[in-house]
Short mmCIF file of C-alpha atoms in Angstrom, two decimals:
data_model
loop_
_atom_site.label_atom_id
_atom_site.label_comp_id
_atom_site.label_asym_id
_atom_site.label_seq_id
_atom_site.Cartn_x
_atom_site.Cartn_y
_atom_site.Cartn_z
CA MET S 1 0.00 0.00 0.00
CA LEU S 2 0.95 3.63 -0.23
CA ASN S 3 2.01 5.72 2.75
CA ILE S 4 -1.04 7.67 3.97
CA GLN S 5 1.04 10.84 4.19
CA PHE S 6 2.01 10.38 0.54
CA ILE S 7 -1.69 10.12 -0.36
CA ARG S 8 -2.50 13.27 1.63
CA ASP S 9 0.28 15.14 -0.20
CA HIS S 10 -0.51 13.74 -3.69
CA GLN S 11 -4.29 13.49 -3.76
CA GLU S 12 -4.75 14.43 -7.41
CA GLN S 13 -2.00 12.08 -8.60
CA VAL S 14 -3.38 9.08 -6.71
CA GLN S 15 -6.94 9.76 -7.92
CA GLN S 16 -5.73 10.09 -11.50
CA VAL S 17 -3.89 6.76 -11.32
CA ALA S 18 -6.98 5.05 -9.87
CA GLU S 19 -8.99 6.25 -12.85
CA GLN S 20 -6.27 5.24 -15.30
CA LYS S 21 -6.13 1.75 -13.75
CA ASN S 22 -9.94 1.46 -13.69
CA ILE S 23 -10.01 0.99 -9.91
CA PRO S 24 -13.22 2.08 -8.09
CA PHE S 25 -11.47 4.26 -5.53
CA GLN S 26 -12.10 7.82 -4.32
CA VAL S 27 -9.29 9.62 -2.52
CA ASP S 28 -11.78 12.00 -0.89
CA ASP S 29 -13.57 9.08 0.79
CA LEU S 30 -10.30 7.75 2.18
CA LEU S 31 -9.19 11.13 3.49
CA GLU S 32 -12.59 11.75 5.08
CA TRP S 33 -12.37 8.49 7.03
CA ASP S 34 -8.72 9.19 7.79
CA GLU S 35 -9.62 12.56 9.34
CA LYS S 36 -12.47 11.00 11.32
CA ARG S 37 -10.22 8.17 12.48
CA ARG S 38 -7.53 10.58 13.69
CA ARG S 39 -10.06 12.85 15.45
CA LEU S 40 -11.72 9.92 17.23
CA LEU S 41 -8.35 8.47 18.18
CA GLN S 42 -7.39 11.78 19.77
CA GLU S 43 -10.72 12.00 21.62
CA THR S 44 -10.45 8.39 22.76
CA GLU S 45 -6.93 8.85 24.09
CA SER S 46 -7.96 12.07 25.85
CA LEU S 47 -10.94 10.37 27.53
CA ARG S 48 -8.79 7.42 28.58
CA ALA S 49 -6.24 9.76 30.13
CA GLN S 50 -9.00 11.64 32.03
CA ARG S 51 -10.47 8.37 33.26
CA ASN S 52 -7.10 7.11 34.43
CA GLU S 53 -6.39 10.32 36.37
CA LEU S 54 -9.79 10.30 38.01
CA THR S 55 -9.53 6.59 38.84
CA LYS S 56 -6.19 7.22 40.55
CA SER S 57 -7.72 10.04 42.60
CA ILE S 58 -10.46 7.80 44.05
CA ALA S 59 -7.99 5.92 46.23
CA GLY S 60 -6.71 9.24 47.59
CA TRP S 61 -10.16 10.48 48.53
CA LEU S 62 -10.98 7.20 50.22
CA LYS S 63 -7.70 7.30 52.11
CA GLN S 64 -8.64 10.74 53.42
CA GLY S 65 -12.07 9.45 54.42
CA GLN S 66 -13.76 11.60 51.80
CA ASP S 67 -16.27 8.98 50.72
CA GLU S 68 -18.66 11.51 49.19
CA ALA S 69 -15.91 13.01 47.03
CA ALA S 70 -14.86 9.52 45.98
CA GLU S 71 -18.45 8.72 44.93
CA GLN S 72 -18.62 11.94 42.89
CA VAL S 73 -15.43 10.97 41.07
CA LYS S 74 -16.82 7.49 40.43
CA GLY S 75 -19.84 9.10 38.83
CA GLN S 76 -17.56 11.18 36.61
CA VAL S 77 -15.69 8.00 35.61
CA LYS S 78 -18.97 6.34 34.64
CA GLU S 79 -19.88 9.32 32.46
CA ILE S 80 -16.49 9.20 30.80
CA ASN S 81 -16.85 5.45 30.24
CA ARG S 82 -20.17 6.06 28.47
CA SER S 83 -18.56 8.68 26.24
CA LEU S 84 -15.58 6.42 25.73
CA ASP S 85 -17.79 3.53 24.60
CA GLY S 86 -19.24 5.74 21.88
CA CYS S 87 -15.84 7.04 20.81
CA GLU S 88 -14.33 3.56 20.69
CA ALA S 89 -17.22 2.24 18.60
CA GLY S 90 -16.82 5.17 16.21
CA LEU S 91 -13.07 4.63 16.12
CA ARG S 92 -13.50 0.96 15.26
CA GLU S 93 -15.83 1.85 12.40
CA ALA S 94 -13.58 4.63 11.10
CA THR S 95 -10.46 2.46 11.35
CA GLY S 96 -12.19 -0.38 9.51
CA LYS S 97 -13.35 1.93 6.70
CA PHE S 98 -9.92 3.55 6.51
CA GLU S 99 -8.12 0.21 6.26
CA GLU S 100 -10.63 -1.06 3.68
CA LEU S 101 -10.06 1.98 1.46
CA MET S 102 -6.28 1.90 1.95
CA LEU S 103 -6.33 -1.60 0.41
CA LEU S 104 -7.96 -0.11 -2.70
CA ALA S 105 -5.54 2.79 -3.12
CA PRO S 106 -3.44 2.09 -6.23
CA ASN S 107 0.29 2.24 -6.53
CA VAL S 108 1.49 5.19 -8.60
CA VAL S 109 3.12 4.51 -11.96
CA SER S 110 6.52 5.33 -13.38
CA GLU S 111 7.03 8.38 -15.57
CA ASP S 112 7.73 6.16 -18.59
CA THR S 113 4.58 4.05 -18.20
CA PRO S 114 2.32 4.57 -21.24
CA ILE S 115 -1.13 6.03 -20.56
CA GLY S 116 -3.82 3.85 -22.12
CA ARG S 117 -7.15 2.06 -21.69
CA ASP S 118 -6.23 -1.59 -22.27
CA ASP S 119 -3.61 -3.92 -23.76
CA SER S 120 -4.16 -2.43 -27.22
CA ASP S 121 -2.39 0.70 -25.90
CA ASN S 122 0.73 -1.15 -24.73
CA VAL S 123 3.89 0.07 -26.45
CA GLU S 124 6.48 -2.14 -28.14
CA VAL S 125 9.95 -1.65 -26.67
CA ARG S 126 11.93 -4.14 -28.77
CA ARG S 127 11.43 -7.13 -31.02
CA ILE S 128 13.76 -10.12 -31.14
CA GLY S 129 13.70 -12.71 -33.91
CA THR S 130 11.62 -12.89 -37.05
CA PRO S 131 8.30 -14.72 -37.25
CA ARG S 132 8.62 -17.80 -39.38
CA GLU S 133 7.01 -17.99 -42.82
CA PHE S 134 5.89 -21.52 -43.63
CA ASP S 135 6.20 -22.98 -47.13
CA PHE S 136 3.75 -25.71 -46.17
CA GLU S 137 0.36 -25.79 -44.49
CA MET S 138 1.14 -25.24 -40.83
CA LYS S 139 -0.76 -26.89 -37.99
CA ASP S 140 -1.84 -25.27 -34.75
CA HIS S 141 -0.69 -26.63 -31.40
CA VAL S 142 -3.93 -28.56 -30.85
CA THR S 143 -3.54 -30.45 -34.11
CA LEU S 144 0.14 -31.05 -33.40
CA GLY S 145 -0.71 -32.27 -29.92
CA GLU S 146 -3.22 -34.73 -31.29
CA LEU S 147 -0.80 -35.88 -34.00
CA HIS S 148 1.96 -36.57 -31.45
CA ASP S 149 -0.38 -37.64 -28.62
CA LEU S 150 1.05 -34.88 -26.38
CA PHE S 151 -2.13 -33.90 -24.57
CA ASP S 152 -5.81 -34.73 -24.35
CA ILE S 153 -8.17 -31.79 -24.01
CA PRO S 154 -11.55 -33.57 -24.48
CA ARG S 155 -10.84 -35.95 -21.61
CA GLY S 156 -9.56 -33.04 -19.51
CA VAL S 157 -12.88 -31.28 -20.04
CA LYS S 158 -14.77 -34.50 -19.29
CA THR S 159 -12.91 -34.84 -15.98
CA ALA S 160 -12.52 -31.25 -14.77
CA GLY S 161 -14.67 -29.00 -16.95
CA SER S 162 -13.76 -26.28 -19.43
CA ARG S 163 -10.15 -25.09 -19.85
CA SER S 164 -8.78 -28.38 -18.53
CA TYR S 165 -6.39 -30.88 -20.12
CA TYR S 166 -4.16 -33.91 -19.64
CA LEU S 167 -0.49 -33.77 -20.63
CA LYS S 168 0.86 -37.08 -21.91
CA GLY S 169 4.20 -38.63 -22.77
CA ALA S 170 6.44 -36.19 -24.63
CA GLY S 171 3.95 -33.41 -23.86
CA LEU S 172 4.62 -33.87 -20.15
CA PHE S 173 8.36 -34.15 -20.77
CA LEU S 174 8.34 -30.83 -22.67
CA HIS S 175 6.27 -29.24 -19.88
CA LEU S 176 8.87 -30.34 -17.31
CA ALA S 177 11.83 -29.57 -19.58
CA VAL S 178 11.03 -25.87 -20.01
CA GLN S 179 10.64 -25.54 -16.25
CA LYS S 180 13.93 -27.28 -15.53
CA LEU S 181 15.69 -25.11 -18.10
CA ALA S 182 14.37 -22.00 -16.33
CA ILE S 183 15.26 -23.31 -12.86
CA ASP S 184 18.82 -24.15 -13.89
CA LEU S 185 19.33 -20.76 -15.52
CA LEU S 186 18.02 -18.85 -12.49
CA ALA S 187 20.04 -20.98 -10.06
CA SER S 188 23.16 -20.07 -12.03
CA ARG S 189 22.25 -16.37 -11.57
CA GLY S 190 22.05 -16.54 -7.80
CA PHE S 191 18.36 -17.37 -7.34
CA THR S 192 17.26 -19.79 -4.63
CA PRO S 193 14.76 -22.27 -6.11
CA MET S 194 11.83 -22.94 -3.79
CA ASP S 195 8.85 -25.28 -3.81
CA VAL S 196 6.14 -23.19 -2.14
CA PRO S 197 2.67 -23.49 -0.58
CA VAL S 198 -0.11 -23.08 -3.13
CA MET S 199 -2.89 -23.06 -0.49
CA VAL S 200 -2.57 -19.83 1.49
CA ARG S 201 -4.47 -17.78 4.02
CA PRO S 202 -6.40 -14.78 2.67
CA GLU S 203 -4.06 -12.35 4.43
CA ALA S 204 -1.18 -13.65 2.29
CA LEU S 205 -3.10 -12.59 -0.83
CA ALA S 206 -4.08 -9.24 0.69
CA ARG S 207 -0.56 -8.47 1.82
CA SER S 208 0.93 -9.29 -1.57
CA GLY S 209 -1.65 -7.09 -3.33
CA PHE S 210 -3.91 -9.71 -4.92
CA PHE S 211 -6.87 -9.00 -2.61
CA PRO S 212 -9.29 -7.31 -2.70
CA THR S 213 -9.07 -6.35 -6.41
CA GLY S 214 -8.16 -9.84 -7.70
CA LYS S 215 -10.47 -11.87 -5.51
CA ASP S 216 -12.78 -12.84 -8.38
CA GLN S 217 -9.87 -14.57 -10.16
CA THR S 218 -8.95 -16.76 -7.18
CA TYR S 219 -10.26 -20.16 -6.11
CA GLU S 220 -11.43 -20.45 -2.49
CA LEU S 221 -11.29 -23.73 -0.57
CA ALA S 222 -14.70 -23.81 1.06
CA GLY S 223 -14.63 -24.22 4.82
CA GLU S 224 -10.84 -23.96 5.00
CA ASP S 225 -10.31 -20.16 4.98
CA LYS S 226 -7.63 -20.81 2.37
CA TRP S 227 -7.22 -19.92 -1.28
CA LEU S 228 -5.27 -21.35 -4.21
CA VAL S 229 -2.57 -19.04 -5.55
CA GLY S 230 -2.41 -17.89 -9.16
CA THR S 231 1.33 -17.33 -8.83
CA SER S 232 4.06 -18.31 -6.37
CA GLU S 233 4.74 -14.57 -6.00
CA VAL S 234 2.16 -14.66 -3.20
CA SER S 235 4.03 -17.34 -1.26
CA LEU S 236 7.49 -15.90 -1.92
CA VAL S 237 6.59 -12.41 -0.73
CA SER S 238 4.81 -13.86 2.30
CA TYR S 239 7.97 -15.79 3.21
CA TYR S 240 9.41 -12.61 4.71
CA SER S 241 6.21 -10.95 5.98
CA ASP S 242 6.47 -9.23 9.39
CA GLU S 243 10.25 -9.63 9.36
CA VAL S 244 13.25 -7.35 9.45
CA ILE S 245 15.56 -8.97 6.91
CA ASP S 246 19.10 -9.47 8.15
CA ALA S 247 20.42 -11.02 4.93
CA ALA S 248 22.26 -9.00 2.32
CA LEU S 249 20.07 -7.44 -0.37
CA PRO S 250 19.05 -8.11 -3.06
CA ILE S 251 17.43 -11.45 -2.28
CA ARG S 252 16.63 -13.50 -5.39
CA LEU S 253 13.99 -16.25 -5.15
CA ALA S 254 12.63 -18.63 -7.79
CA GLY S 255 9.28 -20.20 -6.98
CA VAL S 256 8.28 -23.45 -8.67
CA SER S 257 4.61 -24.28 -8.33
CA SER S 258 1.30 -25.20 -9.81
CA CYS S 259 -0.96 -22.17 -10.20
CA PHE S 260 -4.73 -21.78 -10.39
CA ARG S 261 -6.80 -19.02 -11.96
CA ARG S 262 -10.55 -18.77 -12.44
CA GLU S 263 -10.34 -16.67 -15.63
CA ILE S 264 -13.49 -14.74 -14.75
CA GLY S 265 -14.39 -12.38 -17.57
CA SER S 266 -12.66 -14.45 -20.27
CA ALA S 267 -15.71 -16.46 -21.38
CA GLY S 268 -15.44 -17.11 -25.08
CA ARG S 269 -11.84 -15.92 -25.28
CA ASP S 270 -9.01 -18.26 -26.28
CA VAL S 271 -11.18 -21.31 -25.74
CA ARG S 272 -9.22 -23.52 -28.17
CA GLY S 273 -6.18 -25.26 -26.82
CA LEU S 274 -3.80 -24.40 -24.01
CA TYR S 275 -3.64 -20.60 -24.04
CA ARG S 276 -6.08 -19.81 -21.23
CA VAL S 277 -6.45 -22.64 -18.71
CA HIS S 278 -7.39 -22.90 -15.05
CA GLN S 279 -4.35 -24.89 -13.88
CA PHE S 280 -0.78 -24.37 -15.03
CA ALA S 281 2.80 -24.40 -13.78
CA LYS S 282 5.18 -21.48 -13.39
CA VAL S 283 8.74 -20.73 -12.48
CA GLU S 284 8.50 -17.26 -10.94
CA GLN S 285 11.25 -14.79 -10.12
CA VAL S 286 10.78 -12.63 -7.02
CA VAL S 287 13.39 -10.12 -5.88
CA LEU S 288 13.60 -8.06 -2.71
CA CYS S 289 16.05 -5.16 -2.93
CA GLU S 290 16.88 -1.92 -1.14
CA ASN S 291 14.45 1.00 -1.12
CA ASP S 292 16.05 2.78 -4.06
CA PRO S 293 14.22 3.38 -7.37
CA ALA S 294 17.47 3.11 -9.33
CA ALA S 295 18.26 -0.26 -7.71
CA SER S 296 14.79 -1.70 -8.36
CA GLU S 297 14.81 -0.42 -11.94
CA ALA S 298 18.11 -2.26 -12.49
CA MET S 299 16.56 -5.40 -11.02
CA LEU S 300 13.54 -5.04 -13.32
CA GLN S 301 15.84 -5.01 -16.32
CA GLU S 302 17.75 -8.01 -14.93
CA ILE S 303 14.75 -10.27 -14.37
CA THR S 304 13.19 -9.27 -17.68
CA GLY S 305 16.50 -10.20 -19.30
CA HIS S 306 16.35 -13.67 -17.74
CA ALA S 307 12.94 -14.29 -19.31
CA GLU S 308 14.24 -13.08 -22.66
CA GLU S 309 17.25 -15.35 -22.39
CA ILE S 310 14.97 -18.34 -21.84
CA LEU S 311 12.99 -17.47 -24.96
CA GLN S 312 16.22 -17.13 -26.91
CA LEU S 313 17.31 -20.55 -25.67
CA LEU S 314 13.96 -21.88 -26.88
CA GLU S 315 14.70 -20.21 -30.25
CA LEU S 316 11.41 -18.33 -30.29
CA PRO S 317 10.69 -14.87 -31.73
CA TYR S 318 9.21 -12.41 -29.24
CA ARG S 319 8.68 -8.77 -28.41
CA VAL S 320 8.83 -6.77 -25.17
CA MET S 321 5.91 -4.46 -24.43
CA ALA S 322 5.70 -1.54 -22.00
CA VAL S 323 2.36 -2.09 -20.28
CA CYS S 324 -0.01 0.88 -20.16
CA THR S 325 -1.94 2.12 -17.12
CA GLY S 326 -5.25 0.53 -18.13
CA ASP S 327 -3.65 -2.92 -18.42
CA MET S 328 -1.79 -2.73 -15.09
CA SER S 329 -2.84 -4.13 -11.75
CA GLN S 330 -3.44 -2.02 -8.66
CA LYS S 331 -0.08 -2.91 -7.16
CA THR S 332 2.21 -2.30 -10.13
CA TYR S 333 4.51 0.69 -10.58
CA LYS S 334 6.11 -0.35 -13.86
CA GLN S 335 5.53 -3.44 -16.01
CA TYR S 336 6.75 -5.19 -19.12
CA ASP S 337 4.93 -8.00 -20.87
CA ILE S 338 6.79 -10.35 -23.18
CA GLU S 339 4.76 -11.67 -26.09
CA THR S 340 5.93 -14.68 -28.09
CA TRP S 341 5.02 -15.27 -31.73
CA MET S 342 2.23 -17.83 -32.11
CA PRO S 343 1.76 -18.80 -35.78
CA SER S 344 -1.78 -20.14 -35.34
CA ARG S 345 -2.91 -16.76 -34.01
CA GLY S 346 -0.92 -14.86 -36.60
CA ALA S 347 0.12 -12.63 -33.73
CA TYR S 348 2.22 -12.36 -30.60
CA GLY S 349 0.66 -13.78 -27.43
CA GLU S 350 1.61 -12.89 -23.86
CA THR S 351 3.83 -15.51 -22.22
CA HIS S 352 5.69 -13.50 -19.55
CA SER S 353 5.11 -10.51 -17.28
CA SER S 354 7.68 -8.48 -15.35
CA SER S 355 6.85 -5.89 -12.66
CA ASN S 356 8.42 -3.43 -10.26
CA LEU S 357 6.21 -2.64 -7.26
CA LEU S 358 8.54 -0.33 -5.32
CA ASP S 359 7.63 -0.70 -1.60
CA PHE S 360 3.88 -1.26 -2.18
CA GLN S 361 3.93 -4.99 -1.30
CA ALA S 362 6.51 -4.59 1.45
CA ARG S 363 4.37 -2.01 3.25
CA ARG S 364 1.38 -4.33 3.14
CA SER S 365 3.50 -7.30 4.19
CA ASN S 366 5.62 -5.35 6.70
CA ILE S 367 8.94 -6.46 5.19
CA ARG S 368 11.80 -4.21 6.29
CA TYR S 369 15.57 -4.02 6.45
CA ARG S 370 18.13 -1.71 8.03
CA ASP S 371 19.93 0.66 5.70
CA ALA S 372 23.57 1.73 6.01
CA GLU S 373 22.61 4.22 8.74
CA GLY S 374 20.70 1.56 10.67
CA ARG S 375 17.28 3.01 9.83
CA LEU S 376 14.38 0.67 9.11
CA GLN S 377 13.23 0.83 5.50
CA TYR S 378 10.62 -1.07 3.49
CA CYS S 379 12.09 -3.22 0.73
CA HIS S 380 11.28 -2.86 -2.94
CA THR S 381 9.83 -6.02 -4.49
CA LEU S 382 9.79 -7.24 -8.09
CA ASN S 383 8.47 -10.28 -9.91
CA ASN S 384 8.72 -11.93 -13.31
CA THR S 385 7.47 -15.06 -15.05
CA ALA S 386 10.57 -17.03 -16.00
CA VAL S 387 8.36 -19.56 -17.78
CA ALA S 388 4.70 -20.62 -17.64
CA SER S 389 3.52 -23.91 -19.07
CA PRO S 390 1.55 -25.22 -20.89
CA ARG S 391 1.10 -21.81 -22.56
CA ILE S 392 4.76 -21.73 -23.65
CA LEU S 393 4.17 -25.05 -25.44
CA ILE S 394 1.97 -23.23 -27.97
CA PRO S 395 4.80 -21.26 -29.63
CA LEU S 396 7.30 -24.05 -28.95
CA LEU S 397 5.28 -26.61 -30.92
CA GLU S 398 4.00 -24.29 -33.62
CA ASN S 399 7.22 -22.46 -34.46
CA HIS S 400 9.32 -25.63 -34.51
CA GLN S 401 7.00 -27.87 -36.58
CA GLN S 402 8.42 -29.38 -39.74
CA GLU S 403 6.74 -30.25 -43.03
CA ASP S 404 6.93 -33.99 -42.32
CA GLY S 405 4.98 -33.48 -39.08
CA SER S 406 8.01 -33.74 -36.79
CA ILE S 407 8.80 -31.06 -34.19
CA TYR S 408 12.33 -29.70 -33.79
CA ILE S 409 13.68 -29.67 -30.21
CA PRO S 410 15.90 -26.63 -29.49
CA SER S 411 19.40 -27.66 -28.43
CA ALA S 412 18.98 -26.08 -24.97
CA LEU S 413 16.06 -28.42 -24.23
CA ARG S 414 17.66 -31.63 -25.46
CA PRO S 415 19.48 -32.49 -22.21
CA TYR S 416 16.07 -32.45 -20.48
CA MET S 417 14.45 -34.52 -23.24
CA GLY S 418 16.76 -37.52 -23.16
CA GLY S 419 18.99 -36.07 -25.88
CA ILE S 420 16.45 -36.28 -28.71
CA ASP S 421 16.55 -33.55 -31.36
CA LYS S 422 12.98 -33.87 -32.60
CA LEU S 423 9.60 -35.39 -31.92
CA VAL S 424 8.43 -37.77 -34.59
CA PRO S 425 4.71 -38.53 -34.90
CA PRO S 426 3.77 -42.15 -34.27
CA ALA S 427 3.58 -44.27 -37.38
CA PRO S 428 -0.03 -44.93 -38.40
CA GLU S 429 -1.24 -48.31 -37.24
CA LEU S 430 -1.42 -50.91 -40.02
CA SER S 431 -4.91 -52.23 -40.48
CA ASN S 432 -5.38 -55.99 -40.10
CA ARG S 433 -6.26 -57.78 -43.30
CA GLY S 434 -8.32 -60.90 -42.70
#
């Protein structure tokens, strides 16, 4: 969250960002409850102090044998207690409203963030590789998957409903291979790989900035007061919540987990194949660094570079997009999306996202460190998708298909695929002749 003093000093800026991010938030409402909360807190503390002084005086009057005076003071204490009950009730209400609205206040955005309404207003930063032109009739990933028996979507839907699938044989091996490639690369760059909880308490989602605005995208476990995460970012940030970090910064973490997303609002969109599914796997980068915009900007470039390097190892064409205000989440200060070329769509499709949150998450999660002068500071936090599967299998299969139906395996993946350099479709079964 933002510092309340920052909001008081930058009311117009915060309101403008809320509108640009399409967040139903009014700064005036927050500041009204903030003023009421502070006034009631002052009144409550004043009444408590009066009550304490009067209560202390009762013993003195009784000691002097002044029972009547003591009774008068007791009456005054009762009156104060009645007033105090009202003040405390008002304070509880005002504090609750204040905290509720603080959770809706959006993070500000960087000066170089494009202003726009939705993803159509994102701005291309760079483009790497050239989309392939096929001199034969190309197949989409669903057809290729069926040809090679890599996954089974109809049976996935039969078992678990829409946007579900089974991965099979080489499809599963590819799914695991891209994750292991990402893990090994990040480990070589100083990241600590971690298998993390995917069932978390609601406060973990609120503290990391996914609640309340992302609640409709999250699966709740009924009767458990737990939720399934849509990214291991939640668990990795929560790892240090309510702590003063004594390790050297930056801290680099790589979460490996299954992820779950309801995809509310995407009905009818990307229904064919593996692009938009409810369950998937990710290798996620999370970094905690010092409270310095220059340092976190450098980390943003670093983690984005790791995702690009993975795509280059997979020999896939892609582009990096600066995400505009209308396509950003409440918590994000600056964001890049990486879109990989998907021949069946005739377009680039998002496969990675990379964000700098400044100290927004750390304030919510109460993650601090001591700077060189020994002062407590909130960390800056960043996150990036190193790889997400099965979505990455779409460009991997489609871009590397060959005319004979085989699928080329990039050299970087071969050690994780038993050394094979291509997938060959099964030979058609010979029919029995009487």
